[in-house]
């Protein structure tokens, strides 16, 4: 049995535009419009899920998906840095930011380390691999990065080298605990299935 997991990153909101650690803000008008314009472009799925954040739930809704919130797909918990920009945190805590960016096991913000995030998403991915058919999940960009790290067995430090654009689709397919990454997914249509 082959399982397919399509991870859709959320549309833009103020936090993404300002490079701010997520503060659970809603999509802005531009993000909502872009997500609505993309509605119908995704292939059908056996189940539709979402990160619990407002921007992921709202993106799923704008795409025409049910997007059942799944706690395991929550974005990285950044503790006291939540709502602040990386620039602000870097100015206030330069050594802590330096450790955070170079040590995947470090969580100086009092939240979750990258290793913890990657482990949590890997456990979810293991469960998703046991589900036949296609799973479509609107998830935070850091969850997409963690899923790619987990699926390909990459070291957690690679996390920072993966860029995830708004409303992009990352496809993983696998069976028997082995995942493949499909790069360059075509638009929806006969070739997409």
GROMACS .gro file of C-alpha atoms in nm, residues 20-158:
model
  139
   20UNK     CA    1   0.764   3.729   1.317
   21UNK     CA    2   0.744   3.410   1.524
   22UNK     CA    3   0.384   3.297   1.486
   23UNK     CA    4   0.140   3.473   1.716
   24UNK     CA    5  -0.164   3.280   1.584
   25UNK     CA    6  -0.282   3.571   1.373
   26UNK     CA    7  -0.537   3.537   1.096
   27UNK     CA    8  -0.466   3.554   0.725
   28UNK     CA    9  -0.456   3.900   0.578
   29UNK     CA   10  -0.679   3.997   0.284
   30UNK     CA   11  -0.408   3.920   0.027
   31UNK     CA   12  -0.339   3.578   0.175
   32UNK     CA   13  -0.708   3.490   0.183
   33UNK     CA   14  -0.754   3.602  -0.179
   34UNK     CA   15  -0.456   3.394  -0.298
   35UNK     CA   16  -0.579   3.085  -0.113
   36UNK     CA   17  -0.930   3.126  -0.258
   37UNK     CA   18  -0.780   3.161  -0.606
   38UNK     CA   19  -0.597   2.829  -0.553
   39UNK     CA   20  -0.916   2.648  -0.444
   40UNK     CA   21  -0.983   2.350  -0.667
   41UNK     CA   22  -0.620   2.321  -0.780
   42UNK     CA   23  -0.535   2.042  -0.537
   43UNK     CA   24  -0.606   1.675  -0.604
   44UNK     CA   25  -0.877   1.499  -0.408
   45UNK     CA   26  -0.774   1.339  -0.080
   46UNK     CA   27  -0.906   1.070   0.153
   47UNK     CA   28  -0.858   1.308   0.445
   48UNK     CA   29  -0.783   1.678   0.491
   49UNK     CA   30  -0.597   1.799   0.800
   50UNK     CA   31  -0.443   2.122   0.929
   51UNK     CA   32  -0.203   2.260   1.182
   52UNK     CA   33  -0.409   2.412   1.466
   53UNK     CA   34  -0.293   2.768   1.391
   54UNK     CA   35  -0.542   3.024   1.265
   55UNK     CA   36  -0.355   3.082   0.939
   56UNK     CA   37  -0.351   2.709   0.855
   57UNK     CA   38  -0.718   2.655   0.944
   58UNK     CA   39  -0.817   2.965   0.746
   59UNK     CA   40  -0.602   2.861   0.448
   60UNK     CA   41  -0.767   2.517   0.448
   61UNK     CA   42  -1.110   2.680   0.456
   62UNK     CA   43  -1.022   2.920   0.172
   63UNK     CA   44  -0.896   2.621  -0.031
   64UNK     CA   45  -1.233   2.451   0.024
   65UNK     CA   46  -1.099   2.185   0.261
   66UNK     CA   47  -1.237   2.068   0.595
   67UNK     CA   48  -0.886   2.081   0.743
   68UNK     CA   49  -0.940   1.896   1.071
   69UNK     CA   50  -0.689   2.046   1.321
   70UNK     CA   51  -0.427   1.795   1.439
   71UNK     CA   52  -0.219   1.892   1.748
   72UNK     CA   53   0.080   1.684   1.629
   73UNK     CA   54   0.100   1.911   1.324
   74UNK     CA   55   0.137   2.231   1.528
   75UNK     CA   56   0.424   2.460   1.440
   76UNK     CA   57   0.740   2.484   1.647
   77UNK     CA   58   0.665   2.604   2.001
   78UNK     CA   59   0.898   2.901   2.052
   79UNK     CA   60   0.810   2.988   2.410
   80UNK     CA   61   0.880   3.346   2.507
   81UNK     CA   62   0.982   3.440   2.151
   82UNK     CA   63   0.627   3.402   2.024
   83UNK     CA   64   0.504   3.715   1.844
   84UNK     CA   65   0.851   3.874   1.825
   85UNK     CA   66   1.063   3.916   1.513
   86UNK     CA   67   1.391   3.731   1.476
   87UNK     CA   68   1.559   4.073   1.456
   88UNK     CA   69   1.410   4.174   1.794
   89UNK     CA   70   1.509   3.848   1.957
   90UNK     CA   71   1.855   3.862   1.800
   91UNK     CA   72   1.914   4.210   1.942
   92UNK     CA   73   1.792   4.109   2.291
   93UNK     CA   74   1.941   3.758   2.307
   94UNK     CA   75   2.215   3.722   2.043
   95UNK     CA   76   2.389   3.425   2.211
   96UNK     CA   77   2.059   3.238   2.253
   97UNK     CA   78   1.967   3.291   1.888
   98UNK     CA   79   2.312   3.175   1.782
   99UNK     CA   80   2.276   2.854   1.984
  100UNK     CA   81   1.924   2.799   1.852
  101UNK     CA   82   2.038   2.831   1.490
  102UNK     CA   83   2.336   2.598   1.530
  103UNK     CA   84   2.226   2.337   1.785
  104UNK     CA   85   1.909   2.145   1.684
  105UNK     CA   86   1.874   2.012   2.041
  106UNK     CA   87   1.869   2.361   2.195
  107UNK     CA   88   1.553   2.547   2.301
  108UNK     CA   89   1.669   2.871   2.467
  109UNK     CA   90   1.322   3.024   2.421
  110UNK     CA   91   1.173   2.775   2.666
  111UNK     CA   92   0.972   2.600   2.396
  112UNK     CA   93   1.052   2.304   2.175
  113UNK     CA   94   1.385   2.217   2.012
  114UNK     CA   95   1.413   2.144   1.639
  115UNK     CA   96   1.497   1.783   1.728
  116UNK     CA   97   1.174   1.762   1.930
  117UNK     CA   98   0.972   1.911   1.642
  118UNK     CA   99   1.130   1.674   1.389
  119UNK     CA  100   1.063   1.377   1.619
  120UNK     CA  101   0.699   1.478   1.671
  121UNK     CA  102   0.639   1.520   1.298
  122UNK     CA  103   0.823   1.192   1.224
  123UNK     CA  104   0.588   1.007   1.461
  124UNK     CA  105   0.287   1.163   1.287
  125UNK     CA  106   0.433   1.072   0.948
  126UNK     CA  107   0.475   0.710   1.062
  127UNK     CA  108   0.103   0.702   1.140
  128UNK     CA  109   0.014   0.873   0.812
  129UNK     CA  110   0.208   0.601   0.631
  130UNK     CA  111  -0.039   0.345   0.762
  131UNK     CA  112  -0.333   0.525   0.596
  132UNK     CA  113  -0.423   0.421   0.243
  133UNK     CA  114  -0.481   0.694  -0.011
  134UNK     CA  115  -0.391   1.058  -0.012
  135UNK     CA  116  -0.368   1.286   0.292
  136UNK     CA  117  -0.374   1.659   0.232
  137UNK     CA  118  -0.255   1.873   0.524
  138UNK     CA  119  -0.227   2.251   0.547
  139UNK     CA  120   0.065   2.294   0.783
  140UNK     CA  121   0.311   2.551   0.907
  141UNK     CA  122   0.632   2.589   0.699
  142UNK     CA  123   0.838   2.450   0.990
  143UNK     CA  124   0.622   2.135   0.988
  144UNK     CA  125   0.694   2.094   0.614
  145UNK     CA  126   1.067   2.127   0.686
  146UNK     CA  127   1.048   1.876   0.973
  147UNK     CA  128   0.855   1.630   0.756
  148UNK     CA  129   1.118   1.646   0.480
  149UNK     CA  130   1.398   1.601   0.737
  150UNK     CA  131   1.218   1.301   0.886
  151UNK     CA  132   1.110   1.143   0.557
  152UNK     CA  133   1.459   1.153   0.408
  153UNK     CA  134   1.643   1.071   0.730
  154UNK     CA  135   1.837   1.397   0.718
  155UNK     CA  136   2.016   1.549   1.016
  156UNK     CA  137   1.801   1.806   1.198
  157UNK     CA  138   2.054   2.081   1.115
  158UNK     CA  139   1.938   2.067   0.750
   0.00000   0.00000   0.00000
